[in-house]
mmCIF file of C-alpha atoms in Angstrom:
data_model
loop_
_atom_site.group_PDB
_atom_site.id
_atom_site.type_symbol
_atom_site.label_atom_id
_atom_site.label_comp_id
_atom_site.label_asym_id
_atom_site.label_seq_id
_atom_site.Cartn_x
_atom_site.Cartn_y
_atom_site.Cartn_z
ATOM 1 C CA MET A 1212 104.302 278.889 92.675
ATOM 2 C CA ALA A 1213 103.735 281.824 95.029
ATOM 3 C CA THR A 1214 107.173 281.315 96.546
ATOM 4 C CA THR A 1215 108.814 281.408 93.092
ATOM 5 C CA MET A 1216 107.042 284.664 92.188
ATOM 6 C CA LYS A 1217 108.238 286.292 95.398
ATOM 7 C CA ILE A 1218 111.862 285.245 94.696
ATOM 8 C CA VAL A 1219 111.626 286.781 91.176
ATOM 9 C CA PHE A 1220 110.122 289.963 92.626
ATOM 10 C CA ILE A 1221 112.941 290.319 95.173
ATOM 11 C CA LEU A 1222 115.608 289.787 92.490
ATOM 12 C CA CYS A 1223 114.006 292.419 90.279
ATOM 13 C CA LEU A 1224 113.762 294.829 93.172
ATOM 14 C CA PHE A 1225 117.410 294.233 94.066
ATOM 15 C CA LEU A 1226 118.561 294.785 90.490
ATOM 16 C CA GLY A 1227 116.423 297.911 90.179
ATOM 17 C CA VAL A 1228 117.920 299.436 93.321
ATOM 18 C CA SER A 1229 121.518 298.598 92.491
ATOM 19 C CA GLY A 1230 121.333 299.379 88.749
ATOM 20 C CA PHE A 1231 119.598 302.794 88.675
ATOM 21 C CA GLY A 1232 119.985 305.987 90.565
ATOM 22 C CA VAL A 1233 117.407 306.553 93.284
ATOM 23 C CA SER A 1234 117.067 308.905 96.171
ATOM 24 C CA SER A 1235 118.304 307.906 99.620
ATOM 25 C CA ASP A 1236 114.721 307.896 100.971
ATOM 26 C CA ASN A 1237 113.544 305.569 98.220
ATOM 27 C CA LEU A 1238 116.596 303.365 98.773
ATOM 28 C CA ALA A 1239 115.916 303.046 102.500
ATOM 29 C CA THR A 1240 112.266 302.258 101.816
ATOM 30 C CA ALA A 1241 113.245 299.617 99.266
ATOM 31 C CA ASP A 1242 115.796 298.092 101.619
ATOM 32 C CA HIS A 1243 113.238 297.855 104.417
ATOM 33 C CA GLN A 1244 110.623 296.319 102.112
ATOM 34 C CA GLN A 1245 113.191 293.850 100.747
ATOM 35 C CA ALA A 1246 114.265 292.757 104.253
ATOM 36 C CA THR A 1247 110.647 292.310 105.361
ATOM 37 C CA GLU A 1248 109.642 290.221 102.364
ATOM 38 C CA THR A 1249 112.879 288.175 102.557
ATOM 39 C CA SER A 1250 112.151 287.367 106.209
ATOM 40 C CA GLU A 1251 108.573 286.349 105.355
ATOM 41 C CA LEU A 1252 109.867 284.231 102.478
ATOM 42 C CA PHE A 1253 112.355 282.360 104.697
ATOM 43 C CA ASP A 1254 109.648 281.739 107.292
ATOM 44 C CA GLU A 1255 107.360 280.281 104.641
ATOM 45 C CA VAL A 1256 110.156 278.101 103.248
ATOM 46 C CA LYS A 1257 110.947 276.836 106.772
ATOM 47 C CA VAL A 1258 107.291 275.896 107.296
ATOM 48 C CA ASN A 1259 107.258 274.056 103.979
ATOM 49 C CA GLU A 1260 110.478 272.225 104.923
ATOM 50 C CA ASP A 1261 108.952 271.178 108.231
ATOM 51 C CA GLU A 1262 105.882 269.832 106.469
ATOM 52 C CA PHE A 1263 107.884 267.968 103.840
ATOM 53 C CA GLY A 1264 110.326 266.684 106.455
ATOM 54 C CA GLN A 1265 107.479 265.207 108.489
ATOM 55 C CA LYS A 1266 106.068 263.557 105.375
ATOM 56 C CA ASP A 1267 109.502 262.138 104.480
ATOM 57 C CA VAL A 1268 109.936 260.588 107.929
ATOM 58 C CA SER A 1269 106.454 259.059 107.780
ATOM 59 C CA SER A 1270 107.068 257.516 104.372
ATOM 60 C CA GLU A 1271 110.464 256.301 105.560
ATOM 61 C CA LEU A 1272 108.902 254.512 108.512
ATOM 62 C CA ILE A 1273 106.408 252.784 106.222
ATOM 63 C CA ASP A 1274 109.123 251.726 103.760
ATOM 64 C CA GLU A 1275 111.274 250.329 106.580
ATOM 65 C CA GLN A 1276 108.595 248.013 107.967
ATOM 66 C CA GLU A 1277 109.542 244.348 108.218
ATOM 67 C CA PHE A 1278 106.784 241.801 107.845
ATOM 68 C CA SER A 1279 106.386 238.402 109.443
ATOM 69 C CA GLU A 1280 105.355 235.265 107.572
ATOM 70 C CA THR A 1281 101.697 236.029 108.301
ATOM 71 C CA GLY A 1282 101.973 239.440 106.659
ATOM 72 C CA ASN A 1283 101.740 241.398 109.919
ATOM 73 C CA PRO A 1284 104.264 244.195 110.488
ATOM 74 C CA ARG A 1285 106.917 243.028 112.913
ATOM 75 C CA VAL A 1286 108.912 246.207 113.454
ATOM 76 C CA ALA A 1287 108.834 249.747 112.106
ATOM 77 C CA ARG A 1288 111.721 252.098 112.733
ATOM 78 C CA SER A 1289 113.659 254.814 110.945
ATOM 79 C CA SER A 1290 116.711 253.746 108.955
ATOM 80 C CA ASN A 1291 118.871 256.260 110.829
ATOM 81 C CA SER A 1292 118.231 254.517 114.138
ATOM 82 C CA ASN A 1293 121.247 252.624 115.509
ATOM 83 C CA LYS A 1294 119.246 250.604 118.042
ATOM 84 C CA PRO A 1295 117.978 247.127 117.128
ATOM 85 C CA PRO A 1296 114.259 246.354 117.646
ATOM 86 C CA ASN A 1297 113.048 245.620 121.178
ATOM 87 C CA ARG A 1298 116.067 247.414 122.647
ATOM 88 C CA PRO A 1299 114.670 250.536 124.375
ATOM 89 C CA ASN A 1300 117.967 251.167 126.136
ATOM 90 C CA ASP A 1301 121.338 249.653 126.880
ATOM 91 C CA MET A 1302 120.015 247.996 130.035
ATOM 92 C CA ALA A 1303 118.481 245.346 127.775
ATOM 93 C CA SER A 1304 121.953 243.896 127.121
ATOM 94 C CA GLY A 1305 123.678 241.371 129.367
ATOM 95 C CA SER A 1306 124.792 237.752 129.629
ATOM 96 C CA VAL A 1307 123.096 234.542 130.741
ATOM 97 C CA TYR A 1308 124.697 231.728 132.737
ATOM 98 C CA VAL A 1309 123.635 228.716 134.806
ATOM 99 C CA ARG A 1310 124.325 228.533 138.502
ATOM 100 C CA TRP A 1311 124.661 224.776 138.989
ATOM 101 C CA GLY A 1312 123.925 223.353 142.419
ATOM 102 C CA HIS A 1313 121.790 226.306 143.511
ATOM 103 C CA THR A 1314 118.208 227.529 143.211
ATOM 104 C CA GLU A 1315 118.812 231.296 143.340
ATOM 105 C CA CYS A 1316 120.943 233.886 141.562
ATOM 106 C CA PRO A 1317 123.596 236.167 143.086
ATOM 107 C CA GLU A 1318 122.605 239.584 144.390
ATOM 108 C CA TYR A 1319 123.321 241.571 141.228
ATOM 109 C CA SER A 1320 121.838 239.091 138.749
ATOM 110 C CA THR A 1321 118.224 238.294 137.872
ATOM 111 C CA LEU A 1322 116.626 234.856 138.045
ATOM 112 C CA VAL A 1323 115.375 233.780 134.610
ATOM 113 C CA TYR A 1324 114.022 230.464 135.860
ATOM 114 C CA PRO A 1325 114.908 227.742 138.404
ATOM 115 C CA GLY A 1326 115.248 224.149 137.310
ATOM 116 C CA VAL A 1327 116.860 220.765 137.705
ATOM 117 C CA ALA A 1328 120.061 219.489 136.123
ATOM 118 C CA ALA A 1329 119.472 216.847 133.455
ATOM 119 C CA GLY A 1330 121.593 214.739 131.139
ATOM 120 C CA SER A 1331 122.088 211.321 129.590
ATOM 121 C CA SER A 1332 122.353 208.201 131.733
ATOM 122 C CA TRP A 1333 125.899 207.562 132.928
ATOM 123 C CA GLY A 1334 126.114 204.248 131.043
ATOM 124 C CA SER A 1335 124.328 205.167 127.812
ATOM 125 C CA ALA A 1336 126.246 205.019 124.550
ATOM 126 C CA GLY A 1337 124.111 207.651 122.831
ATOM 127 C CA GLY A 1338 122.436 210.857 123.856
ATOM 128 C CA GLY A 1339 123.969 214.243 124.571
ATOM 129 C CA THR A 1340 127.179 214.971 126.451
ATOM 130 C CA ASN A 1341 126.151 218.336 127.852
ATOM 131 C CA THR A 1342 124.219 219.038 131.040
ATOM 132 C CA LEU A 1343 120.940 220.951 130.734
ATOM 133 C CA CYS A 1344 119.040 223.092 133.222
ATOM 134 C CA LEU A 1345 115.438 221.972 132.687
ATOM 135 C CA PRO A 1346 112.605 224.236 133.910
ATOM 136 C CA HIS A 1347 110.036 222.875 136.354
ATOM 137 C CA ASP A 1348 107.135 223.546 133.965
ATOM 138 C CA PRO A 1349 107.804 221.891 130.588
ATOM 139 C CA VAL A 1350 105.599 222.578 127.567
ATOM 140 C CA TYR A 1351 104.979 219.697 125.111
ATOM 141 C CA ASP A 1352 103.894 219.818 121.483
ATOM 142 C CA SER A 1353 102.048 216.804 119.981
ATOM 143 C CA PRO A 1354 103.829 214.187 122.125
ATOM 144 C CA VAL A 1355 103.729 210.466 121.322
ATOM 145 C CA ALA A 1356 104.218 208.304 124.407
ATOM 146 C CA GLY A 1357 105.692 204.835 124.603
ATOM 147 C CA VAL A 1358 108.501 205.045 122.036
ATOM 148 C CA GLY A 1359 111.339 205.076 124.557
ATOM 149 C CA THR A 1360 113.808 202.726 122.893
ATOM 150 C CA SER A 1361 114.087 204.772 119.691
ATOM 151 C CA ARG A 1362 114.552 208.204 121.274
ATOM 152 C CA ALA A 1363 117.353 210.012 123.077
ATOM 153 C CA ALA A 1364 116.673 209.846 126.829
ATOM 154 C CA LEU A 1365 117.080 212.556 129.433
ATOM 155 C CA TYR A 1366 117.445 211.885 133.160
ATOM 156 C CA ALA A 1367 118.048 213.850 136.316
ATOM 157 C CA VAL A 1368 121.682 214.363 137.323
ATOM 158 C CA GLU A 1369 122.816 213.272 140.792
ATOM 159 C CA TYR A 1370 125.834 214.061 142.914
ATOM 160 C CA GLN A 1371 128.141 211.035 143.053
ATOM 161 C CA ILE A 1372 130.583 212.124 145.725
ATOM 162 C CA ASP A 1373 132.560 210.002 148.175
ATOM 163 C CA SER A 1374 135.777 210.428 150.179
ATOM 164 C CA PHE A 1375 135.140 214.171 150.399
ATOM 165 C CA PRO A 1376 133.937 214.900 153.953
ATOM 166 C CA LEU A 1377 132.858 218.479 153.174
ATOM 167 C CA ARG A 1378 130.076 217.298 150.817
ATOM 168 C CA ASN A 1379 129.675 213.529 151.280
ATOM 169 C CA SER A 1380 126.094 214.082 152.456
ATOM 170 C CA ARG A 1381 125.128 215.272 148.971
ATOM 171 C CA GLU A 1382 125.711 211.875 147.361
ATOM 172 C CA TRP A 1383 122.780 210.433 145.342
ATOM 173 C CA HIS A 1384 120.757 213.651 145.594
ATOM 174 C CA ASP A 1385 119.522 215.374 142.422
ATOM 175 C CA VAL A 1386 121.219 218.615 141.409
ATOM 176 C CA PRO A 1387 119.181 221.857 141.185
ATOM 177 C CA CYS A 1388 120.098 224.779 138.952
ATOM 178 C CA ALA A 1389 119.193 228.388 138.289
ATOM 179 C CA VAL A 1390 119.414 230.284 135.000
ATOM 180 C CA CYS A 1391 120.595 233.820 135.735
ATOM 181 C CA LYS A 1392 120.930 237.039 133.720
ATOM 182 C CA ALA A 1393 123.681 239.494 134.589
ATOM 183 C CA PRO A 1394 123.647 243.149 133.411
ATOM 184 C CA ARG A 1395 127.154 242.614 132.001
ATOM 185 C CA SER A 1396 127.776 241.361 128.483
ATOM 186 C CA VAL A 1397 130.663 238.917 128.947
ATOM 187 C CA GLN A 1398 130.522 235.693 130.974
ATOM 188 C CA LEU A 1399 133.514 233.518 131.882
ATOM 189 C CA MET A 1400 133.940 230.241 133.757
ATOM 190 C CA VAL A 1401 137.406 230.012 135.299
ATOM 191 C CA PRO A 1402 138.506 226.389 135.919
ATOM 192 C CA GLY A 1403 141.053 225.776 138.667
ATOM 193 C CA LYS A 1404 140.408 229.005 140.604
ATOM 194 C CA ASN A 1405 137.558 230.204 142.799
ATOM 195 C CA VAL A 1406 138.307 233.888 142.151
ATOM 196 C CA CYS A 1407 138.015 236.086 139.082
ATOM 197 C CA PRO A 1408 141.047 236.995 136.901
ATOM 198 C CA SER A 1409 141.119 240.611 138.120
ATOM 199 C CA ASP A 1410 139.133 243.345 139.847
ATOM 200 C CA ASN A 1411 137.719 244.308 136.452
ATOM 201 C CA TRP A 1412 135.475 241.224 136.652
ATOM 202 C CA THR A 1413 132.366 240.730 138.761
ATOM 203 C CA TRP A 1414 132.327 237.518 140.827
ATOM 204 C CA GLU A 1415 129.012 235.694 140.382
ATOM 205 C CA TYR A 1416 129.676 232.468 142.275
ATOM 206 C CA SER A 1417 132.386 229.867 142.867
ATOM 207 C CA GLY A 1418 132.568 226.201 143.738
ATOM 208 C CA TYR A 1419 133.971 222.964 142.386
ATOM 209 C CA LEU A 1420 134.630 221.731 138.880
ATOM 210 C CA MET A 1421 132.507 218.629 138.255
ATOM 211 C CA ALA A 1422 131.808 216.104 135.482
ATOM 212 C CA GLU A 1423 130.953 212.444 134.893
ATOM 213 C CA ARG A 1424 133.313 209.974 136.580
ATOM 214 C CA THR A 1425 136.352 208.721 134.698
ATOM 215 C CA ARG A 1426 135.487 205.027 134.571
ATOM 216 C CA SER A 1427 135.324 202.543 131.710
ATOM 217 C CA ASN A 1428 131.551 202.167 132.055
ATOM 218 C CA HIS A 1429 130.874 205.926 132.328
ATOM 219 C CA LYS A 1430 130.489 208.228 129.340
ATOM 220 C CA ARG A 1431 132.091 211.594 128.822
ATOM 221 C CA SER A 1432 130.313 214.811 129.782
ATOM 222 C CA THR A 1433 131.053 218.503 129.826
ATOM 223 C CA PHE A 1434 132.827 220.138 132.765
ATOM 224 C CA ILE A 1435 130.589 222.494 134.742
ATOM 225 C CA CYS A 1436 131.122 224.762 137.734
ATOM 226 C CA VAL A 1437 128.909 223.662 140.645
ATOM 227 C CA ASP A 1438 128.213 226.100 143.469
ATOM 228 C CA ARG A 1439 130.202 225.379 146.641
ATOM 229 C CA SER A 1440 127.014 224.934 148.679
ATOM 230 C CA MET A 1441 125.918 222.041 146.414
ATOM 231 C CA ARG A 1442 122.244 222.351 147.224
ATOM 232 C CA THR A 1443 119.979 219.405 146.518
ATOM 233 C CA VAL A 1444 116.476 218.787 145.189
ATOM 234 C CA THR A 1445 114.289 217.751 148.140
ATOM 235 C CA ARG A 1446 113.235 214.103 148.526
ATOM 236 C CA THR A 1447 115.646 212.807 145.895
ATOM 237 C CA ASP A 1448 117.991 210.773 148.077
ATOM 238 C CA GLY A 1449 118.609 207.394 146.448
ATOM 239 C CA ASN A 1450 120.910 205.623 144.022
ATOM 240 C CA GLY A 1451 118.961 205.721 140.772
ATOM 241 C CA ARG A 1452 119.685 203.092 138.140
ATOM 242 C CA TYR A 1453 119.190 205.503 135.267
ATOM 243 C CA ARG A 1454 120.667 208.876 135.902
ATOM 244 C CA GLY A 1455 123.374 211.311 135.021
ATOM 245 C CA SER A 1456 126.051 211.773 137.649
ATOM 246 C CA LEU A 1457 128.480 214.459 138.753
ATOM 247 C CA ASP A 1458 131.712 213.849 140.583
ATOM 248 C CA LEU A 1459 134.541 216.134 141.621
ATOM 249 C CA VAL A 1460 137.377 216.711 139.166
ATOM 250 C CA GLU A 1461 140.927 216.046 140.333
ATOM 251 C CA SER A 1462 144.152 217.380 138.832
ATOM 252 C CA MET A 1463 146.553 214.727 137.554
ATOM 253 C CA CYS A 1464 150.197 215.721 137.903
ATOM 254 C CA ILE A 1465 152.736 213.469 136.186
ATOM 255 C CA SER A 1466 156.349 214.497 136.649
ATOM 256 C CA SER A 1467 157.509 212.545 133.584
ATOM 257 C CA GLY A 1468 155.105 214.499 131.380
ATOM 258 C CA GLY A 1469 151.663 214.033 129.972
ATOM 259 C CA GLY A 1470 149.823 215.384 133.003
ATOM 260 C CA LEU A 1471 149.206 218.869 134.316
ATOM 261 C CA PRO A 1472 152.249 220.964 135.349
ATOM 262 C CA CYS A 1473 153.445 219.738 138.715
ATOM 263 C CA GLY A 1474 154.018 222.458 141.277
ATOM 264 C CA PRO A 1475 151.015 224.706 140.713
ATOM 265 C CA TYR A 1476 148.814 221.603 140.291
ATOM 266 C CA ARG A 1477 148.857 218.990 143.031
ATOM 267 C CA ASP A 1478 148.204 215.395 142.090
ATOM 268 C CA GLY A 1479 144.780 214.244 143.310
ATOM 269 C CA TYR A 1480 143.558 217.678 144.512
ATOM 270 C CA GLU A 1481 139.936 218.628 143.779
ATOM 271 C CA LEU A 1482 139.768 221.589 141.406
ATOM 272 C CA THR A 1483 137.778 224.718 142.157
ATOM 273 C CA CYS A 1484 136.094 227.093 139.699
ATOM 274 C CA ALA A 1485 134.503 230.530 139.463
ATOM 275 C CA VAL A 1486 131.916 232.174 137.208
ATOM 276 C CA CYS A 1487 132.599 235.840 136.469
ATOM 277 C CA THR A 1488 131.025 238.558 134.312
ATOM 278 C CA GLN A 1489 132.245 241.821 132.845
#
Protein backbone atom coordinates (compact mmCIF):
# COMPACT_ATOMS: atom_id res chain seq x y z
CA MET A 1 0.00 0.00 0.00
CA ALA A 2 2.80 2.40 0.93
CA THR A 3 4.59 1.62 -2.33
CA THR A 4 1.45 2.41 -4.36
CA MET A 5 1.00 5.77 -2.61
CA LYS A 6 4.59 6.73 -3.37
CA ILE A 7 4.13 5.87 -7.08
CA VAL A 8 0.99 8.07 -7.21
CA PHE A 9 2.85 10.89 -5.45
CA ILE A 10 5.73 10.75 -7.94
CA LEU A 11 3.34 10.78 -10.92
CA CYS A 12 1.52 13.79 -9.51
CA LEU A 13 4.78 15.57 -8.86
CA PHE A 14 5.97 14.83 -12.39
CA LEU A 15 2.74 16.09 -13.94
CA GLY A 16 2.80 19.21 -11.76
CA VAL A 17 6.33 20.08 -12.83
CA SER A 18 5.80 19.45 -16.53
CA GLY A 19 2.29 20.96 -16.76
CA PHE A 20 2.68 24.31 -14.94
CA GLY A 21 5.20 27.06 -15.01
CA VAL A 22 7.65 27.06 -12.11
CA SER A 23 10.88 28.78 -11.37
CA SER A 24 14.18 27.12 -12.22
CA ASP A 25 15.07 26.82 -8.51
CA ASN A 26 11.79 25.09 -7.73
CA LEU A 27 12.26 22.83 -10.76
CA ALA A 28 15.74 21.77 -9.66
CA THR A 29 14.48 21.11 -6.14
CA ALA A 30 11.59 19.04 -7.49
CA ASP A 31 13.89 17.09 -9.79
CA HIS A 32 16.25 16.29 -6.93
CA GLN A 33 13.39 15.23 -4.65
CA GLN A 34 11.88 13.10 -7.44
CA ALA A 35 15.21 11.33 -8.12
CA THR A 36 15.76 10.65 -4.42
CA GLU A 37 12.31 9.20 -3.83
CA THR A 38 12.48 7.17 -7.08
CA SER A 39 15.79 5.65 -5.96
CA GLU A 40 14.33 4.80 -2.54
CA LEU A 41 11.26 3.31 -4.22
CA PHE A 42 13.35 1.04 -6.49
CA ASP A 43 15.43 -0.10 -3.51
CA GLU A 44 12.28 -1.01 -1.60
CA VAL A 45 10.84 -2.85 -4.60
CA LYS A 46 14.11 -4.79 -5.01
CA VAL A 47 13.99 -5.84 -1.35
CA ASN A 48 10.40 -6.98 -1.76
CA GLU A 49 11.34 -8.94 -4.90
CA ASP A 50 14.17 -10.64 -3.03
CA GLU A 51 11.82 -11.62 -0.23
CA PHE A 52 9.13 -12.91 -2.58
CA GLY A 53 11.72 -14.68 -4.73
CA GLN A 54 13.06 -16.55 -1.71
CA LYS A 55 9.53 -17.55 -0.72
CA ASP A 56 8.80 -18.74 -4.28
CA VAL A 57 11.90 -20.95 -4.35
CA SER A 58 11.03 -22.44 -0.96
CA SER A 59 7.48 -23.26 -2.02
CA GLU A 60 8.81 -24.67 -5.28
CA LEU A 61 11.14 -27.03 -3.44
CA ILE A 62 8.27 -28.27 -1.28
CA ASP A 63 5.99 -28.80 -4.30
CA GLU A 64 8.72 -30.72 -6.15
CA GLN A 65 9.28 -33.29 -3.39
CA GLU A 66 8.92 -36.92 -4.41
CA PHE A 67 7.72 -39.36 -1.79
CA SER A 68 8.55 -43.01 -1.31
CA GLU A 69 5.99 -45.72 -0.60
CA THR A 70 6.41 -45.13 3.14
CA GLY A 71 5.52 -41.46 2.77
CA ASN A 72 9.05 -40.20 3.44
CA PRO A 73 10.46 -37.56 1.09
CA ARG A 74 12.91 -39.17 -1.30
CA VAL A 75 14.30 -36.15 -3.12
CA ALA A 76 13.68 -32.41 -3.10
CA ARG A 77 15.11 -30.22 -5.82
CA SER A 78 14.14 -27.19 -7.87
CA SER A 79 12.36 -27.82 -11.16
CA ASN A 80 14.94 -25.72 -13.01
CA SER A 81 17.74 -28.09 -12.04
CA ASN A 82 19.06 -30.20 -14.93
CA LYS A 83 20.88 -32.70 -12.71
CA PRO A 84 19.15 -35.93 -11.66
CA PRO A 85 19.05 -36.81 -7.93
CA ASN A 86 22.20 -38.25 -6.34
CA ARG A 87 24.35 -36.76 -9.11
CA PRO A 88 26.48 -34.06 -7.43
CA ASN A 89 28.71 -33.77 -10.48
CA ASP A 90 29.54 -35.39 -13.78
CA MET A 91 32.12 -37.65 -12.15
CA ALA A 92 29.22 -39.80 -10.97
CA SER A 93 28.71 -41.07 -14.54
CA GLY A 94 30.61 -43.99 -16.06
CA SER A 95 30.28 -47.58 -17.24
CA VAL A 96 30.52 -50.95 -15.53
CA TYR A 97 32.10 -54.10 -16.97
CA VAL A 98 33.39 -57.47 -15.76
CA ARG A 99 37.03 -58.39 -16.02
CA TRP A 100 36.80 -62.16 -16.41
CA GLY A 101 39.77 -64.25 -15.32
CA HIS A 102 41.16 -61.59 -12.98
CA THR A 103 40.68 -60.35 -9.43
CA GLU A 104 41.62 -56.68 -9.90
CA CYS A 105 40.66 -53.77 -12.14
CA PRO A 106 42.91 -51.83 -14.53
CA GLU A 107 44.74 -48.75 -13.29
CA TYR A 108 42.14 -46.16 -14.31
CA SER A 109 39.06 -48.11 -13.21
CA THR A 110 37.61 -48.73 -9.74
CA LEU A 111 36.91 -52.15 -8.24
CA VAL A 112 33.20 -52.52 -7.43
CA TYR A 113 33.60 -56.03 -6.04
CA PRO A 114 35.64 -59.20 -6.70
CA GLY A 115 33.91 -62.50 -7.28
CA VAL A 116 33.82 -65.88 -8.93
CA ALA A 117 32.41 -66.80 -12.33
CA ALA A 118 29.22 -68.86 -12.14
CA GLY A 119 26.81 -70.45 -14.58
CA SER A 120 24.68 -73.48 -15.35
CA SER A 121 26.18 -76.97 -15.46
CA TRP A 122 27.65 -77.81 -18.86
CA GLY A 123 25.18 -80.68 -19.39
CA SER A 124 22.01 -79.14 -17.97
CA ALA A 125 19.04 -78.62 -20.26
CA GLY A 126 17.63 -75.71 -18.26
CA GLY A 127 19.06 -72.79 -16.38
CA GLY A 128 20.61 -69.60 -17.72
CA THR A 129 22.97 -69.25 -20.66
CA ASN A 130 24.87 -66.24 -19.38
CA THR A 131 27.88 -66.20 -17.07
CA LEU A 132 27.56 -64.28 -13.79
CA CYS A 133 30.18 -62.69 -11.55
CA LEU A 134 29.00 -63.70 -8.07
CA PRO A 135 30.30 -61.75 -5.05
CA HIS A 136 32.10 -63.58 -2.25
CA ASP A 137 29.56 -62.47 0.37
CA PRO A 138 26.03 -63.41 -0.74
CA VAL A 139 22.96 -62.14 1.12
CA TYR A 140 19.92 -64.48 1.36
CA ASP A 141 16.29 -63.64 2.01
CA SER A 142 14.01 -66.30 3.58
CA PRO A 143 15.79 -69.29 1.99
CA VAL A 144 14.26 -72.77 1.88
CA ALA A 145 16.89 -75.50 1.69
CA GLY A 146 16.57 -78.93 0.15
CA VAL A 147 14.46 -78.20 -2.93
CA GLY A 148 17.26 -78.66 -5.46
CA THR A 149 15.47 -80.61 -8.17
CA SER A 150 12.79 -77.96 -8.76
CA ARG A 151 15.07 -74.92 -8.94
CA ALA A 152 17.52 -73.49 -11.45
CA ALA A 153 21.05 -74.41 -10.34
CA LEU A 154 24.17 -72.27 -10.36
CA TYR A 155 27.71 -73.67 -10.31
CA ALA A 156 31.24 -72.37 -10.48
CA VAL A 157 32.76 -72.05 -13.95
CA GLU A 158 36.06 -73.81 -14.71
CA TYR A 159 38.64 -73.44 -17.43
CA GLN A 160 38.45 -76.42 -19.80
CA ILE A 161 41.56 -75.87 -21.87
CA ASP A 162 43.76 -78.43 -23.61
CA SER A 163 46.19 -78.39 -26.56
CA PHE A 164 47.06 -74.78 -25.79
CA PRO A 165 50.52 -74.78 -24.16
CA LEU A 166 50.34 -71.12 -23.07
CA ARG A 167 47.48 -71.82 -20.62
CA ASN A 168 47.14 -75.61 -20.28
CA SER A 169 47.96 -75.33 -16.57
CA ARG A 170 44.69 -73.47 -15.99
CA GLU A 171 42.52 -76.47 -16.85
CA TRP A 172 39.92 -77.50 -14.22
CA HIS A 173 40.55 -74.41 -12.09
CA ASP A 174 37.66 -72.09 -11.18
CA VAL A 175 37.52 -68.70 -12.89
CA PRO A 176 37.70 -65.49 -10.80
CA CYS A 177 36.21 -62.18 -11.88
CA ALA A 178 36.18 -58.52 -10.95
CA VAL A 179 33.38 -56.00 -11.50
CA CYS A 180 34.93 -52.68 -12.48
CA LYS A 181 33.65 -49.12 -12.95
CA ALA A 182 35.31 -46.87 -15.51
CA PRO A 183 34.89 -43.05 -15.51
CA ARG A 184 33.83 -43.27 -19.17
CA SER A 185 30.24 -43.79 -20.23
CA VAL A 186 30.55 -46.27 -23.12
CA GLN A 187 31.87 -49.83 -22.84
CA LEU A 188 32.68 -52.13 -25.77
CA MET A 189 33.91 -55.71 -26.07
CA VAL A 190 35.78 -56.22 -29.33
CA PRO A 191 35.80 -59.89 -30.46
CA GLY A 192 38.66 -61.02 -32.69
CA LYS A 193 41.11 -58.25 -31.72
CA ASN A 194 43.13 -57.53 -28.60
CA VAL A 195 43.32 -53.79 -29.31
CA CYS A 196 40.74 -51.02 -29.32
CA PRO A 197 39.16 -49.68 -32.55
CA SER A 198 41.07 -46.38 -32.37
CA ASP A 199 43.05 -44.06 -30.12
CA ASN A 200 39.77 -42.44 -29.08
CA TRP A 201 39.08 -45.52 -26.93
CA THR A 202 40.66 -46.44 -23.61
CA TRP A 203 42.03 -50.00 -23.42
CA GLU A 204 40.84 -51.72 -20.24
CA TYR A 205 42.12 -55.25 -20.77
CA SER A 206 42.51 -57.91 -23.47
CA GLY A 207 42.66 -61.67 -23.66
CA TYR A 208 40.87 -64.56 -25.31
CA LEU A 209 37.29 -65.07 -26.41
CA MET A 210 35.82 -67.99 -24.46
CA ALA A 211 32.53 -69.92 -24.17
CA GLU A 212 31.13 -73.39 -23.50
CA ARG A 213 32.57 -76.13 -25.72
CA THR A 214 30.86 -76.97 -28.99
CA ARG A 215 29.90 -80.57 -28.26
CA SER A 216 26.61 -82.43 -28.50
CA ASN A 217 26.41 -82.89 -24.73
CA HIS A 218 27.34 -79.26 -23.91
CA LYS A 219 24.84 -76.41 -23.81
CA ARG A 220 25.20 -73.00 -25.36
CA SER A 221 26.55 -70.05 -23.39
CA THR A 222 27.42 -66.44 -24.01
CA PHE A 223 30.81 -65.41 -25.38
CA ILE A 224 32.93 -63.52 -22.86
CA CYS A 225 36.36 -61.89 -22.97
CA VAL A 226 38.70 -63.56 -20.46
CA ASP A 227 41.85 -61.74 -19.37
CA ARG A 228 45.03 -63.07 -21.00
CA SER A 229 46.54 -63.93 -17.61
CA MET A 230 43.63 -66.32 -16.87
CA ARG A 231 44.04 -66.20 -13.12
CA THR A 232 42.50 -68.96 -11.04
CA VAL A 233 40.66 -69.32 -7.73
CA THR A 234 43.06 -70.94 -5.25
CA ARG A 235 42.59 -74.60 -4.27
CA THR A 236 40.06 -75.32 -7.01
CA ASP A 237 42.07 -77.74 -9.14
CA GLY A 238 39.89 -80.72 -10.04
CA ASN A 239 37.45 -81.96 -12.67
CA GLY A 240 34.08 -81.22 -11.11
CA ARG A 241 31.08 -83.27 -12.21
CA TYR A 242 28.71 -80.33 -11.98
CA ARG A 243 30.17 -77.15 -13.28
CA GLY A 244 30.12 -74.57 -15.99
CA SER A 245 33.09 -74.63 -18.33
CA LEU A 246 34.99 -72.20 -20.53
CA ASP A 247 37.04 -73.15 -23.55
CA LEU A 248 38.84 -71.10 -26.16
CA VAL A 249 36.91 -70.03 -29.25
CA GLU A 250 38.34 -70.89 -32.66
CA SER A 251 37.53 -69.27 -35.99
CA MET A 252 36.05 -71.59 -38.61
CA CYS A 253 37.03 -70.67 -42.15
CA ILE A 254 35.22 -72.52 -44.94
CA SER A 255 36.31 -71.58 -48.44
CA SER A 256 33.08 -72.88 -50.01
CA GLY A 257 31.03 -70.53 -47.82
CA GLY A 258 29.16 -70.73 -44.59
CA GLY A 259 32.15 -70.02 -42.36
CA LEU A 260 34.04 -66.87 -41.49
CA PRO A 261 35.83 -65.01 -44.33
CA CYS A 262 39.01 -66.88 -45.16
CA GLY A 263 42.10 -64.72 -45.35
CA PRO A 264 41.64 -62.42 -42.37
CA TYR A 265 40.35 -65.39 -40.33
CA ARG A 266 42.50 -68.50 -40.13
CA ASP A 267 40.80 -71.84 -39.69
CA GLY A 268 41.34 -73.23 -36.19
CA TYR A 269 43.05 -70.11 -34.73
CA GLU A 270 42.08 -69.06 -31.19
CA LEU A 271 40.34 -65.68 -31.22
CA THR A 272 41.45 -62.78 -29.06
CA CYS A 273 39.33 -59.97 -27.60
CA ALA A 274 39.59 -56.56 -25.95
CA VAL A 275 37.41 -54.52 -23.60
CA CYS A 276 37.50 -50.77 -24.25
CA THR A 277 35.74 -47.69 -22.86
CA GLN A 278 35.11 -44.19 -24.15
